[in-house]
Structures are given as C-alpha cells and as structure tokens.
Amino acid sequence: MAITVVGSVAFDSIETPAGRRERCLGGAATYFSLAASFFTDVRVIAVVGEDFGKRQEAVFQARQIDTRGIEHTSGKSFFWEGSYLENLNEAKTHITDLNVFAAFEPKIPEAYSDSEFLFLANIDPVLQRRVREAMPQVKLVAGDTMNYWIKDHRPALLEVLNGLDILLINDTETRMLAGNSNLVQAARAVMALGPKTLVVKHGEYGATLFHKSAPKGKGAELRAPALPLEEVVDPTGAGDSFAGGFFGYLASQPEQTPAVFRRAMFYGSVMGSFACERFGTERLQQLSRKEIDDRFTLFRELTHLD
Amino acid sequence: MAITVVGSVAFDSIETPAGRRERCLGGAATYFSLAASFFTDVRVIAVVGEDFGKRQEAVFQARQIDTRGIEHTSGKSFFWEGSYLENLNEAKTHITDLNVFAAFEPKIPEAYSDSEFLFLANIDPVLQRRVREAMPQVKLVAGDTMNYWIKDHRPALLEVLNGLDILLINDTETRMLAGNSNLVQAARAVMALGPKTLVVKHGEYGATLFHKSAPKGKGAELRAPALPLEEVVDPTGAGDSFAGGFFGYLASQPEQTPAVFRRAMFYGSVMGSFACERFGTERLQQLSRKEIDDRFTLFRELTHLD
C-alpha cells in the first residue's frame, strides 16, 4: 500500500569525526522516503527552492518515489548545518535556514488521494494537522515531532497527537511530552494523548514499542536493538530512516498484526543502522534489498537466544 | 560449580525519588552473591566491622551463601551514602567511608580452594590480583572495575585484566579504558588487554556481549535488553546483580558454550531488573526461582520476533 509522507526536503552541511560534507541532500521526508521505498510505494509532499535540481530529483526517481507533491518555488531550499564532533548521539545545530519552508503550504496531488498510509514527519504541527485532515481516507497515520514543538507549540501538537495512530519520538521527547522521567509511565501518558502505538527511539540503544491496548501492568511490547557499528560516519537522518523502515514495512503487509509491528521495529533498526554508515543519504541510495534482509538476519542473531 | 567472590560487603544510605533508606546491607559482593545464589553455590571473601551482626549474616545464610571468608574485625564496615535524585542512571556519592576496608587483606578459607569460578568484584586491582593468584585452580575468572581504578591505577589494573576471562563494565568505563568513543572499537581494544569476553552494561538499555574469538568484522555477539520498569525504586547494585545472574548461570552449566553465554546475558538482565524494584537487597532477598524464570520468559518475549 502506498505511503504519503509530508516533511522537509533539505540540504545539510554536516561535520562528524569522520569528516565534513557540504550541502548533502537531506531532510526528514528524504530519509523517510528512501528508507520506506525498499518496502512499498512512497509519495512525497514537500517544498524546495531553485537549488533543488535534476541531481536531487534523480535520487528520488532512482527509488521510484513519487515526487509530484514536491513543490518547486523561487528561493532556496531548507538548509541545516550541524556537527557531531563531541557526541555522535546529539547534533549541535549551527545554522537552520527555513528559506522556502517558512511559507510552506502543503498541496496534495490528486494522484496521492488513494494513499492508505500517511506519515507526518517532524514539521509544524499546524501543517501536520492540515495534511491529516485533507486525507481523511487514510487507514493508518504515523508521525514524528521534536522538543521545539513540544515546548512551545503544545496546543497545536496535542491536536495532531489526537489524530495519530502511531507516534515515533525519542526518549527525551517522550519524557518531556509526558512530564515524567520514568519511560513506562511516560509512554502510557503519551498514548493517553491519542496514539494507540508509541515507538520510543533510543539512538545507539535501539527502540521500544508500546501499545495502548497492552494488558494492565504490562510495560513495553518489544525492545529492538540498534546494531553496534564499527564506524558511525554520520548519524543524521537515522531516526527518519528508522521511521521509513518501520512504516514502510507496516504498509507493505496485508494486515498490521502484532507480529507485523514487531518485525517492523527490526526493519526500522536495520534502516537506521544503514543510514549512519555514510554521509547524508549516500548509503540509503546504494542499498539493495538483499543487504536489508541480511542485516535483518544479523539483528535477529544479535537478540535471539536460539 | 561453586563461585568464590571477593569484594565489598557494606552499608549504604540511599536516597532516590522513591524515598530514603539508612544503612541498608549493600556492597558489590553482597548483591553479586545474592543474585548468583539462585543458580549455584556461592562463597564470599570480604571484611566487615562490628556493625555487621546476626541480622546481616542471616541474609547470606537464608540463601545458603558461604560466609566463612567474611573476616570480622574491629571498627566499622565500609559505608557509602549516595543519591539518585536527578538521574536514576548515575549515583551522586555523598560519603565513602572505607573503614575496615582500608586495610583489607583477603584471606581465602581452605574450604574455598575447590571453587572453579572466581568473581573479582570492583575493589583495588592489587587485591583482585592477589586473590586471583592465590586461586590458580579456577577454571573461569570474571571481574569488574570502575573509573577510579581505570584513571589512577592503570598499571595494576592492566595486570588484572591480563588474567581475566570475562570483564563486565559499563559503557563509560569501556570507552575510558580503551580511549576510544566507538563502542565496537573500544570493546576490541579492551579485549586485546586480556579478557576473552567483554560484557558492556548499558544501565536501563541492557548490555552487550563481545567475544574476542568472533570472526573479523563481526561486532557484538548479543545485545540483551533491560526491562523497562514501571518504577525504579533504587538502582544501587543493579550492575552487581547483573554480574551475579550472568556468572551464576554460567557456573551452573556443565559447559560454557556460546549458547550458554547468551542465556547468561538474559539471566544477568533479569537479576539486574529485580534489584531495582526495591531498596538495597530487599527484592533479591524475597525472590523465588519461579519469579526469575517468569521474568526470563518476559525478556524473551520482549526481544524475540516469534
């Protein structure tokens, strides 16, 4: 089943202990789409400027991603510059230039209207809600957010959460959103705001799946590992790639059973681990389905007793 | 097979968000022994003062732990006071009174000399080495250490590491010992110092098993989860309890195969999770083998796809 994703398509300048890259193709919707495209059809809604040309377009086309919803406008694309020199787990932001993103008004192509899956990447919750409302036919809606929206745009965010089936956020965001430092209690509080399912991402320590419908007293449903990597070249986009693998796998299955959710967690971890292996989206662009399946097997070996 | 453990038996005053306890029975050897005693025979080498009486002795006796190696001397037992008010993952130490521990000269009872398993809990590496050398018959030696010994007593520590089969330390200690921030590279560097097996403990995120004999290019062997707990009452001793469950299970098995090592990681996580549920050793004292097996099953469900 096709996924529509709305979010940023951007250029990133990134510095890590492994080196520096100027103006890589980036943005949450880019990482998400590339990762999800190995599992199902993906359609993007975003806005870019005149600096987004044929080379960038070709990255999406090579993975058969539908870009008819990427609006081209005058000006420059969203630009982010950051570094991970001291801590690979947390980016230090140097520059955020919203550019054409500042006036982003998501437009949904008619051709996208039969999408049954919708992913609201981390953007202004007002826009997330607008897209959600414009696509009432979707069967399953997942989304992401960040500390900025949790702190300063809570009312708008709460309206989005109320309409979400699945929320994917990190530890800090979960605790901040719930105002509770215990992960299990915080997860329950976050799910009380709307999402039936919560995926808490722990960076290099993997991710935890929570279901609202779990029997009373039951905490987490599944803890998926991250792969301890020999070399983390660039962690940018790992969380969005996790979301793409997770939601892409979910959308590829005829039914979203508990067992499918569990496998989706592992596919999320697999795609997140690949994203870190090279700068920007380089590794996701070069990936094969066989590599994905082999790493899935490796994750199974890394966690299973027999 | 019997395990001999050398380490601290102490009193701890602990404050956590769940409350405060004065002078609980504590110390690495205490937590380790209690946890390991559910799997195999345990013998302790330690020193205590006049404040260690029948009540404390009874805690060991209730679990059939051999305390003939606990030397009673005049003065006070090792005392630690700490809190976890801001961060449950890291204790803030207020008081460390070595007391009788300052002049600790481990004495090994004759009756311990057929122990095939030896655990060197976190104490001065000079003492760890002395005990190791006095027990040349042991088949498998595991040990722990901490940042203080890594930073300021490196030569003595290196001599201990050289004689260890298994080292159990946390993330920060691994990176500090190796001088490398990448976990996989750091693990390899630490194993090059001696231990054939390294267990890196990640607190609330579980633990990772590394084997020196792994094929080239292979990173971690197994990642065991920690149980996301509804309420962490007191994390004191969780790492020592992990070590007790891990090494206790290893010692209980006829052979230490790779599959046994993997199960041992899960038993370690199980015992660490119980330790956090009440203050001090309260939960370990009240535990049943059935509860341990049930939680092992829960850990399997939390990590396995089917």
Coordinates of C-alpha atoms in Angstrom, one line a residue:
Chain A
M1 CA 0.0 0.0 0.0
A2 CA 1.3 3.5 -0.8
I3 CA 2.5 5.9 1.8
T4 CA 2.3 9.6 1.5
V5 CA 4.8 11.5 3.6
V6 CA 4.9 15.2 4.3
G7 CA 8.1 16.8 5.7
S8 CA 11.3 18.6 4.8
V9 CA 13.5 18.0 1.8
A10 CA 16.6 20.0 2.5
F11 CA 20.3 20.5 2.2
D12 CA 22.6 19.7 5.1
S13 CA 26.2 20.6 5.8
I14 CA 27.4 18.1 8.3
E15 CA 30.6 17.6 10.3
T16 CA 31.4 14.4 12.2
P17 CA 34.6 12.8 13.5
A18 CA 34.7 11.0 10.1
G19 CA 34.9 14.3 8.1
R20 CA 32.7 17.0 6.6
R21 CA 30.2 17.3 3.7
E22 CA 28.7 20.4 2.3
R23 CA 25.1 20.6 1.2
C24 CA 24.2 16.9 1.1
L25 CA 20.6 16.1 0.1
G26 CA 18.8 15.7 3.4
G27 CA 15.6 16.4 5.3
A28 CA 13.3 14.1 7.2
A29 CA 11.0 13.4 4.2
T30 CA 14.0 12.5 2.1
Y31 CA 15.5 9.9 4.6
F32 CA 12.0 8.6 5.3
S33 CA 11.1 8.1 1.6
L34 CA 14.4 6.5 0.7
A35 CA 14.1 4.0 3.6
A36 CA 10.4 3.2 3.0
S37 CA 10.9 2.8 -0.7
F38 CA 12.5 -0.5 -0.2
F39 CA 9.2 -1.9 1.1
T40 CA 6.4 0.0 -0.6
D41 CA 5.4 2.9 -2.9
V42 CA 6.2 6.3 -1.5
R43 CA 4.8 9.7 -2.4
V44 CA 6.3 12.9 -1.0
I45 CA 4.8 16.3 -0.1
A46 CA 7.4 19.0 0.4
V47 CA 8.7 22.3 -0.9
V48 CA 12.1 23.0 -2.4
G49 CA 13.8 26.0 -3.9
E50 CA 15.7 26.6 -7.1
D51 CA 18.8 24.9 -5.7
F52 CA 16.9 21.5 -5.9
G53 CA 17.7 20.4 -9.4
K54 CA 17.9 17.3 -11.6
R55 CA 20.6 15.6 -9.5
Q56 CA 18.5 15.7 -6.4
E57 CA 15.4 14.7 -8.3
A58 CA 17.3 11.7 -9.6
V59 CA 17.8 10.4 -6.1
F60 CA 14.1 10.1 -5.6
Q61 CA 13.5 8.8 -9.1
A62 CA 16.1 6.0 -8.7
R63 CA 13.9 4.6 -5.9
Q64 CA 10.6 5.2 -7.9
I65 CA 9.5 7.7 -5.3
D66 CA 6.6 9.9 -6.5
T67 CA 7.7 13.5 -6.3
R68 CA 4.7 15.1 -7.9
G69 CA 3.9 16.6 -4.4
I70 CA 7.3 18.3 -4.2
E71 CA 6.5 22.0 -4.9
H72 CA 9.3 24.0 -6.6
T73 CA 9.3 27.6 -5.8
S74 CA 11.6 30.6 -6.1
G75 CA 14.3 30.9 -3.4
K76 CA 16.4 28.4 -1.6
S77 CA 15.6 25.1 0.0
F78 CA 15.6 24.5 3.7
F79 CA 19.2 24.4 4.9
W80 CA 20.7 22.9 8.0
E81 CA 24.3 22.9 9.3
G82 CA 25.3 20.9 12.2
S83 CA 28.1 18.9 13.8
Y84 CA 28.6 15.8 16.0
L85 CA 32.2 16.4 17.0
E86 CA 31.8 15.8 20.7
N87 CA 28.8 13.5 20.8
L88 CA 27.6 11.2 18.0
N89 CA 24.3 10.9 19.7
E90 CA 23.3 14.5 19.6
A91 CA 23.7 17.1 16.8
K92 CA 24.9 20.5 17.6
T93 CA 23.0 22.9 15.2
H94 CA 25.0 25.8 13.8
I95 CA 22.6 27.1 11.2
T96 CA 18.9 26.5 10.4
D97 CA 17.7 28.4 7.4
L98 CA 14.0 27.7 6.8
N99 CA 14.1 29.5 3.4
V100 CA 11.2 28.3 1.2
F101 CA 10.0 26.1 4.1
A102 CA 8.9 29.2 6.1
A103 CA 5.9 29.7 3.8
F104 CA 5.2 26.0 3.2
E105 CA 1.6 25.3 2.3
P106 CA 1.4 21.5 1.7
K107 CA -0.5 20.7 -1.5
I108 CA -1.7 17.2 -2.0
P109 CA -1.7 16.0 -5.6
E110 CA -4.9 14.3 -6.7
A111 CA -2.9 11.2 -7.5
Y112 CA -2.0 10.8 -3.8
S113 CA -5.5 10.6 -2.7
D114 CA -5.8 6.8 -2.6
S115 CA -2.8 6.5 -0.2
E116 CA -3.8 4.3 2.8
F117 CA -0.8 5.2 4.9
L118 CA 0.3 8.7 5.9
F119 CA 3.5 9.8 7.6
L120 CA 3.7 13.3 9.2
A121 CA 7.4 13.9 9.5
N122 CA 8.7 16.5 12.0
I123 CA 7.2 19.8 10.9
D124 CA 5.0 22.5 12.3
P125 CA 2.0 20.6 13.9
V126 CA -0.4 23.1 12.2
L127 CA 0.8 21.8 8.8
Q128 CA 0.7 18.2 10.1
R129 CA -2.9 18.6 11.1
R130 CA -3.8 20.2 7.8
V131 CA -2.4 17.3 5.8
R132 CA -4.1 14.8 8.1
E133 CA -7.5 16.5 7.6
A134 CA -7.0 16.7 3.8
M135 CA -6.5 12.9 3.7
P136 CA -9.4 11.5 5.6
Q137 CA -9.3 8.2 3.7
V138 CA -6.0 7.0 5.2
K139 CA -6.1 3.8 7.2
L140 CA -3.0 4.4 9.4
V141 CA -1.3 7.7 10.3
A142 CA 2.1 7.9 12.0
G143 CA 4.1 10.9 12.9
D144 CA 7.2 12.4 14.5
T145 CA 7.8 15.7 16.3
M146 CA 10.6 17.3 18.3
N147 CA 11.4 19.2 21.5
Y148 CA 10.7 22.6 19.9
W149 CA 7.0 21.8 19.1
I150 CA 6.6 20.0 22.5
K151 CA 7.8 23.0 24.4
D152 CA 6.4 26.0 22.5
H153 CA 3.5 24.7 20.4
R154 CA 1.8 22.3 22.7
P155 CA -1.8 23.0 21.9
A156 CA -1.3 22.6 18.1
L157 CA 0.7 19.4 18.8
L158 CA -2.0 17.9 21.0
E159 CA -4.5 18.3 18.2
V160 CA -2.1 16.3 15.9
L161 CA -1.5 13.6 18.5
N162 CA -5.2 13.1 19.0
G163 CA -5.4 12.0 15.3
L164 CA -2.3 9.8 15.2
D165 CA -2.3 6.0 15.3
I166 CA 1.5 5.8 15.8
L167 CA 3.9 8.3 17.3
L168 CA 7.7 7.9 16.8
I169 CA 9.8 10.0 19.1
N170 CA 13.0 9.7 21.2
D171 CA 13.5 9.2 24.9
T172 CA 13.9 12.9 25.8
E173 CA 10.9 13.9 23.8
T174 CA 8.8 11.2 25.4
R175 CA 9.7 12.3 28.9
M176 CA 9.3 15.9 28.0
L177 CA 5.9 15.4 26.4
A178 CA 4.6 13.4 29.4
G179 CA 6.4 15.4 32.1
N180 CA 7.5 12.1 33.6
S181 CA 11.0 10.7 33.8
N182 CA 10.0 7.1 34.0
L183 CA 9.8 5.7 30.5
V184 CA 7.0 3.3 31.1
Q185 CA 4.8 5.8 32.9
A186 CA 5.7 8.5 30.3
A187 CA 4.8 6.1 27.4
R188 CA 1.4 5.5 29.0
A189 CA 0.8 9.2 29.4
V190 CA 1.8 10.0 25.8
M191 CA -0.6 7.3 24.5
A192 CA -3.4 8.8 26.6
L193 CA -3.0 11.8 24.3
G194 CA -4.1 9.9 21.3
P195 CA -1.6 7.4 19.7
K196 CA -2.5 3.8 20.0
T197 CA 1.1 2.9 19.5
L198 CA 4.3 4.6 20.6
V199 CA 7.8 3.9 19.4
V200 CA 10.5 5.4 21.5
K201 CA 13.8 5.7 19.8
H202 CA 16.9 5.3 21.9
G203 CA 19.6 6.1 19.3
E204 CA 22.5 3.7 19.6
Y205 CA 20.5 1.6 22.1
G206 CA 17.6 0.7 19.7
A207 CA 13.9 1.4 20.2
T208 CA 11.0 0.3 22.3
L209 CA 7.5 -0.4 21.2
F210 CA 4.5 0.3 23.4
H211 CA 0.8 -0.5 22.6
K212 CA -2.1 1.3 24.4
S213 CA -4.1 -1.9 24.3
A214 CA -1.5 -3.9 26.3
P215 CA -2.9 -5.7 29.4
K216 CA -2.8 -3.6 32.5
G217 CA 0.6 -3.9 34.2
K218 CA 2.4 -4.8 31.0
G219 CA 5.0 -2.3 30.1
A220 CA 6.9 -2.4 26.8
E221 CA 5.9 -4.8 24.0
L222 CA 9.2 -5.1 22.2
R223 CA 12.7 -3.7 22.5
A224 CA 14.6 -3.7 19.2
P225 CA 18.3 -3.3 19.3
A226 CA 20.5 -1.0 17.3
L227 CA 23.5 -2.5 15.7
P228 CA 26.7 -1.6 17.4
L229 CA 28.5 -0.2 14.4
E230 CA 32.3 -0.3 13.8
E231 CA 32.1 3.2 12.4
V232 CA 29.3 5.7 12.7
V233 CA 30.1 8.1 9.9
D234 CA 27.1 10.3 10.2
P235 CA 24.0 9.8 12.4
T236 CA 21.9 12.4 10.6
G237 CA 18.6 11.0 9.5
A238 CA 18.9 7.7 11.4
G239 CA 15.7 8.4 13.2
D240 CA 13.8 9.3 10.0
S241 CA 15.3 6.2 8.3
F242 CA 14.1 4.1 11.3
A243 CA 10.6 5.6 10.7
G244 CA 10.8 4.8 7.0
G245 CA 11.8 1.2 7.5
F246 CA 9.2 0.7 10.3
F247 CA 6.3 2.3 8.5
G248 CA 7.3 1.1 5.0
Y249 CA 7.3 -2.5 6.3
L250 CA 4.0 -2.0 8.0
A251 CA 2.4 -0.6 4.8
S252 CA 3.8 -3.5 2.8
Q253 CA 1.9 -6.1 4.8
P254 CA -1.7 -7.0 4.1
E255 CA -2.5 -6.7 7.8
Q256 CA -0.9 -4.8 10.7
T257 CA -0.9 -7.6 13.3
P258 CA 1.1 -7.5 16.5
A259 CA 3.7 -9.8 14.8
V260 CA 4.0 -7.4 11.9
F261 CA 4.6 -4.5 14.3
R262 CA 7.4 -6.4 15.9
R263 CA 9.1 -7.2 12.6
A264 CA 8.6 -3.5 11.6
M265 CA 10.6 -2.5 14.7
F266 CA 13.5 -4.6 13.4
Y267 CA 13.3 -3.2 9.9
G268 CA 13.3 0.3 11.4
S269 CA 16.5 -0.5 13.3
V270 CA 18.0 -2.0 10.1
M271 CA 17.4 1.1 8.1
G272 CA 18.6 3.4 10.9
S273 CA 21.8 1.4 11.1
F274 CA 22.5 1.7 7.3
A275 CA 21.8 5.5 7.4
C276 CA 24.7 6.0 9.8
E277 CA 27.3 4.2 7.6
R278 CA 27.9 7.1 5.2
F279 CA 27.3 10.8 5.0
G280 CA 23.7 12.0 4.3
T281 CA 21.6 9.6 2.3
E282 CA 24.6 8.1 0.5
R283 CA 24.2 4.6 2.0
L284 CA 20.4 4.5 1.5
Q285 CA 20.9 5.4 -2.2
Q286 CA 23.3 2.5 -2.6
L287 CA 21.4 -0.2 -0.7
S288 CA 20.0 -3.5 -2.0
R289 CA 17.1 -5.5 -0.7
K290 CA 19.5 -8.4 -0.1
E291 CA 21.6 -6.2 2.2
I292 CA 18.5 -5.3 4.1
D293 CA 17.4 -8.9 4.5
D294 CA 21.0 -9.9 5.6
R295 CA 21.1 -7.3 8.2
F296 CA 17.6 -8.2 9.4
T297 CA 19.0 -11.7 10.0
L298 CA 22.0 -10.2 11.8
F299 CA 19.7 -8.3 14.1
R300 CA 17.8 -11.5 14.8
E301 CA 21.1 -13.2 15.7
L302 CA 22.1 -10.3 17.9
T303 CA 18.9 -10.5 20.0
H304 CA 17.6 -14.1 19.9
L305 CA 18.7 -16.9 22.2
D306 CA 18.4 -19.6 19.7
Chain B
M1 CA 30.1 -25.4 40.3
A2 CA 30.9 -23.1 43.2
I3 CA 31.8 -19.5 42.7
T4 CA 34.1 -17.6 45.0
V5 CA 33.5 -13.8 45.0
V6 CA 35.8 -11.2 46.6
G7 CA 34.5 -7.7 47.1
S8 CA 32.8 -5.3 49.4
V9 CA 30.1 -6.1 52.0
A10 CA 28.9 -2.7 53.1
F11 CA 26.2 -0.5 54.5
D12 CA 24.6 2.0 52.2
S13 CA 22.4 5.0 52.9
I14 CA 20.4 5.7 49.7
E15 CA 18.1 8.4 48.6
T16 CA 16.0 8.1 45.4
P17 CA 12.8 9.7 44.1
A18 CA 11.1 6.7 45.8
G19 CA 12.4 7.6 49.3
R20 CA 15.3 7.1 51.6
R21 CA 16.9 4.2 53.5
E22 CA 19.6 4.4 56.1
R23 CA 22.3 1.8 56.3
C24 CA 20.9 -1.0 54.1
L25 CA 23.1 -4.0 53.7
G26 CA 24.9 -3.4 50.5
G27 CA 28.3 -3.8 48.7
A28 CA 29.2 -5.4 45.4
A29 CA 29.9 -8.8 46.9
T30 CA 26.6 -8.8 48.7
Y31 CA 24.5 -8.1 45.6
F32 CA 26.6 -10.4 43.5
S33 CA 26.3 -13.3 46.0
L34 CA 22.6 -13.0 46.4
A35 CA 21.9 -12.9 42.7
A36 CA 24.3 -15.8 41.9
S37 CA 22.9 -17.9 44.8
F38 CA 19.8 -18.6 42.8
F39 CA 21.9 -20.5 40.3
T40 CA 24.8 -22.1 42.1
D41 CA 26.8 -22.3 45.4
V42 CA 28.5 -19.0 46.3
R43 CA 31.4 -18.3 48.7
V44 CA 32.3 -14.8 49.8
I45 CA 35.6 -13.2 50.7
A46 CA 35.2 -9.8 52.3
V47 CA 35.8 -7.8 55.5
V48 CA 33.2 -6.3 57.9
G49 CA 33.3 -4.4 61.2
E50 CA 31.5 -4.8 64.4
D51 CA 28.3 -3.3 62.9
F52 CA 27.8 -6.4 60.8
G53 CA 25.8 -8.7 63.1
K54 CA 23.4 -11.6 63.1
R55 CA 20.8 -9.8 61.1
Q56 CA 23.2 -9.2 58.2
E57 CA 24.7 -12.7 58.5
A58 CA 21.2 -14.1 58.3
V59 CA 20.7 -12.5 54.8
F60 CA 23.5 -14.6 53.5
Q61 CA 22.5 -17.7 55.4
A62 CA 19.0 -17.6 54.0
R63 CA 20.5 -18.0 50.6
Q64 CA 23.0 -20.7 51.7
I65 CA 25.9 -18.4 50.9
D66 CA 29.2 -19.5 52.4
T67 CA 30.4 -16.6 54.6
R68 CA 33.4 -18.3 56.2
G69 CA 35.6 -15.9 54.1
I70 CA 34.0 -12.8 55.6
E71 CA 36.5 -11.6 58.1
H72 CA 35.2 -9.8 61.2
T73 CA 37.4 -7.1 62.6
S74 CA 37.2 -4.2 65.0
G75 CA 35.9 -1.0 63.6
K76 CA 33.1 -0.2 61.2
S77 CA 32.1 -1.8 57.9
F78 CA 32.5 0.0 54.6
F79 CA 29.9 2.7 54.4
W80 CA 28.5 4.5 51.3
E81 CA 26.0 7.3 51.1
G82 CA 24.6 8.4 47.8
S83 CA 21.5 9.7 45.9
Y84 CA 19.8 9.4 42.6
L85 CA 17.5 12.4 42.8
E86 CA 18.3 13.9 39.5
N87 CA 19.3 10.9 37.5
L88 CA 18.4 7.3 38.2
N89 CA 21.2 6.2 35.9
E90 CA 24.0 7.7 37.9
A91 CA 24.6 7.8 41.6
K92 CA 25.8 11.0 43.2
T93 CA 28.2 9.9 46.0
H94 CA 27.9 11.9 49.3
I95 CA 30.1 9.8 51.6
T96 CA 32.5 6.9 51.1
D97 CA 34.0 5.7 54.3
L98 CA 36.3 2.7 53.6
N99 CA 36.6 2.0 57.4
V100 CA 37.8 -1.6 57.9
F101 CA 38.0 -2.0 54.1
A102 CA 41.1 0.3 54.0
A103 CA 43.3 -2.4 55.5
F104 CA 41.5 -5.3 53.7
E105 CA 43.8 -8.3 53.2
P106 CA 41.7 -11.0 51.5
K107 CA 42.1 -14.4 53.3
I108 CA 40.9 -17.4 51.4
P109 CA 39.5 -20.2 53.5
E110 CA 40.8 -23.7 52.7
A111 CA 37.2 -24.8 52.1
Y112 CA 37.0 -22.4 49.1
S113 CA 40.0 -23.9 47.3
D114 CA 38.0 -26.2 45.1
S115 CA 36.0 -23.3 43.6
E116 CA 36.1 -23.4 39.8
F117 CA 34.7 -20.0 39.3
L118 CA 36.0 -16.7 40.6
F119 CA 34.5 -13.3 40.5
L120 CA 36.6 -10.3 41.3
A121 CA 34.1 -7.6 42.2
N122 CA 35.1 -3.9 42.0
I123 CA 38.0 -3.4 44.5
D124 CA 41.6 -2.3 44.4
P125 CA 43.2 -4.2 41.4
V126 CA 46.1 -5.1 43.7
L127 CA 43.8 -7.1 45.9
Q128 CA 42.0 -8.6 42.8
R129 CA 45.3 -9.9 41.5
R130 CA 46.3 -11.3 44.9
V131 CA 43.1 -13.3 45.1
R132 CA 43.5 -14.5 41.5
E133 CA 47.0 -15.7 42.1
A134 CA 46.0 -17.4 45.3
M135 CA 43.4 -19.5 43.4
P136 CA 45.3 -20.9 40.4
Q137 CA 42.9 -23.8 40.1
V138 CA 39.9 -21.8 39.0
K139 CA 38.6 -22.5 35.5
L140 CA 36.9 -19.2 34.7
V141 CA 37.6 -15.8 36.2
A142 CA 35.4 -12.8 35.7
G143 CA 35.8 -9.3 37.1
D144 CA 34.5 -5.7 37.4
T145 CA 36.3 -2.4 37.9
M146 CA 35.4 1.3 37.9
N147 CA 36.5 4.7 36.5
Y148 CA 38.7 5.4 39.6
W149 CA 41.0 2.4 39.0
I150 CA 41.0 2.9 35.2
K151 CA 42.2 6.5 35.6
D152 CA 44.5 6.4 38.6
H153 CA 45.7 2.7 38.9
R154 CA 46.1 1.7 35.4
P155 CA 49.3 -0.4 35.7
A156 CA 47.8 -2.6 38.5
L157 CA 44.5 -2.9 36.6
L158 CA 46.3 -4.0 33.4
E159 CA 47.9 -6.9 35.3
V160 CA 44.4 -8.0 36.5
L161 CA 42.9 -7.7 33.0
N162 CA 45.6 -9.8 31.6
G163 CA 44.4 -12.7 33.9
L164 CA 40.7 -12.3 33.3
D165 CA 38.4 -14.5 31.1
I166 CA 35.5 -12.1 31.4
L167 CA 35.3 -8.4 32.1
L168 CA 31.9 -6.8 33.0
I169 CA 32.0 -3.0 32.9
N170 CA 29.7 -0.2 31.7
D171 CA 29.8 2.0 28.6
T172 CA 31.8 4.8 30.0
E173 CA 34.3 2.5 31.6
T174 CA 34.8 0.7 28.3
R175 CA 35.4 3.9 26.4
M176 CA 37.7 5.3 29.1
L177 CA 39.7 2.1 29.3
A178 CA 40.2 1.9 25.5
G179 CA 40.5 5.7 24.9
N180 CA 38.0 5.2 22.1
S181 CA 34.5 6.5 21.9
N182 CA 33.2 3.9 19.4
L183 CA 31.8 1.0 21.4
V184 CA 32.8 -1.7 18.9
Q185 CA 36.3 -0.5 18.5
A186 CA 36.7 0.1 22.3
A187 CA 35.4 -3.4 23.0
R188 CA 38.1 -4.8 20.7
A189 CA 40.8 -2.7 22.3
V190 CA 39.7 -3.8 25.8
M191 CA 39.7 -7.5 24.9
A192 CA 43.2 -7.0 23.5
L193 CA 44.3 -6.3 27.1
G194 CA 43.3 -9.8 28.2
P195 CA 39.6 -10.7 28.6
K196 CA 38.3 -13.2 26.0
T197 CA 34.8 -11.9 26.7
L198 CA 33.6 -8.5 27.4
V199 CA 30.1 -7.6 28.8
V200 CA 29.3 -3.9 28.4
K201 CA 26.5 -2.9 30.7
H202 CA 24.2 0.0 29.4
G203 CA 22.0 0.5 32.5
E204 CA 18.4 0.9 31.5
Y205 CA 19.3 -0.1 27.9
G206 CA 20.6 -3.5 28.7
A207 CA 24.0 -5.0 28.0
T208 CA 26.1 -6.1 25.0
L209 CA 28.3 -9.3 24.8
F210 CA 31.5 -9.3 22.8
H211 CA 33.8 -12.3 22.2
K212 CA 37.4 -11.9 21.2
S213 CA 37.2 -15.0 19.0
A214 CA 34.4 -13.5 16.9
P215 CA 35.1 -13.6 13.1
K216 CA 36.8 -10.5 11.8
G217 CA 34.4 -7.7 11.0
K218 CA 31.8 -9.1 13.4
G219 CA 30.9 -6.7 16.1
A220 CA 28.7 -7.6 19.1
E221 CA 27.6 -11.1 19.8
L222 CA 24.4 -10.4 21.6
R223 CA 22.5 -7.4 22.9
A224 CA 20.3 -8.2 25.9
P225 CA 17.7 -5.8 26.9
A226 CA 16.9 -4.3 30.2
L227 CA 13.3 -4.4 31.3
P228 CA 11.6 -1.0 31.1
L229 CA 10.3 -0.8 34.6
E230 CA 7.2 0.9 35.8
E231 CA 9.0 2.0 38.9
V232 CA 12.8 2.1 39.5
V233 CA 12.9 2.3 43.3
D234 CA 16.7 2.0 43.7
P235 CA 19.2 1.2 41.0
T236 CA 22.0 0.6 43.6
G237 CA 23.6 -2.8 42.9
A238 CA 21.9 -3.5 39.6
G239 CA 25.2 -4.0 37.8
D240 CA 26.5 -6.3 40.5
S241 CA 23.2 -8.2 40.4
F242 CA 23.6 -8.5 36.6
A243 CA 27.1 -9.9 37.2
G244 CA 25.7 -12.4 39.7
G245 CA 22.9 -13.6 37.5
F246 CA 25.3 -13.8 34.5
F247 CA 28.2 -15.6 36.2
G248 CA 25.9 -17.7 38.4
Y249 CA 24.1 -19.1 35.4
L250 CA 27.4 -19.7 33.6
A251 CA 28.8 -21.6 36.6
S252 CA 25.6 -23.6 36.9
Q253 CA 26.0 -25.1 33.4
P254 CA 28.2 -28.1 32.6
E255 CA 29.8 -26.3 29.7
Q256 CA 30.2 -22.6 28.9
T257 CA 29.1 -22.8 25.3
P258 CA 28.2 -19.7 23.2
A259 CA 24.5 -20.5 23.7
V260 CA 25.1 -20.6 27.5
F261 CA 26.8 -17.2 27.3
R262 CA 23.8 -15.8 25.5
R263 CA 21.3 -17.2 28.1
A264 CA 23.6 -15.9 30.8
M265 CA 23.2 -12.4 29.5
F266 CA 19.5 -12.6 29.8
Y267 CA 19.7 -14.0 33.4
G268 CA 22.0 -11.1 34.2
S269 CA 19.4 -8.6 32.9
V270 CA 16.7 -10.5 34.8
M271 CA 18.6 -10.2 38.1
G272 CA 19.5 -6.5 37.5
S273 CA 15.9 -5.7 36.8
F274 CA 14.8 -7.3 40.1
A275 CA 17.5 -5.4 42.1
C276 CA 16.0 -2.1 41.1
E277 CA 12.5 -2.9 42.3
R278 CA 13.1 -2.2 46.0
F279 CA 15.7 -0.5 48.2
G280 CA 19.1 -2.2 48.7
T281 CA 18.9 -6.0 48.5
E282 CA 15.3 -6.3 49.7
R283 CA 14.0 -7.6 46.4
L284 CA 16.8 -10.1 45.9
Q285 CA 16.2 -11.4 49.4
Q286 CA 12.5 -12.1 48.7
L287 CA 12.9 -13.6 45.2
S288 CA 11.8 -17.1 44.1
R289 CA 13.2 -19.2 41.3
K290 CA 9.8 -19.1 39.6
E291 CA 9.8 -15.3 39.5
I292 CA 13.2 -15.5 37.9
D293 CA 12.0 -18.0 35.3
D294 CA 8.9 -16.0 34.6
R295 CA 10.9 -12.8 34.0
F296 CA 13.3 -14.7 31.8
T297 CA 10.3 -15.6 29.6
L298 CA 9.2 -12.0 29.7
F299 CA 12.6 -10.9 28.5
R300 CA 12.4 -13.4 25.7
E301 CA 9.0 -12.0 24.6
L302 CA 10.4 -8.5 24.8
T303 CA 13.1 -9.3 22.3
H304 CA 12.1 -12.2 20.1
L305 CA 10.1 -11.9 16.9
D306 CA 8.3 -15.1 17.3

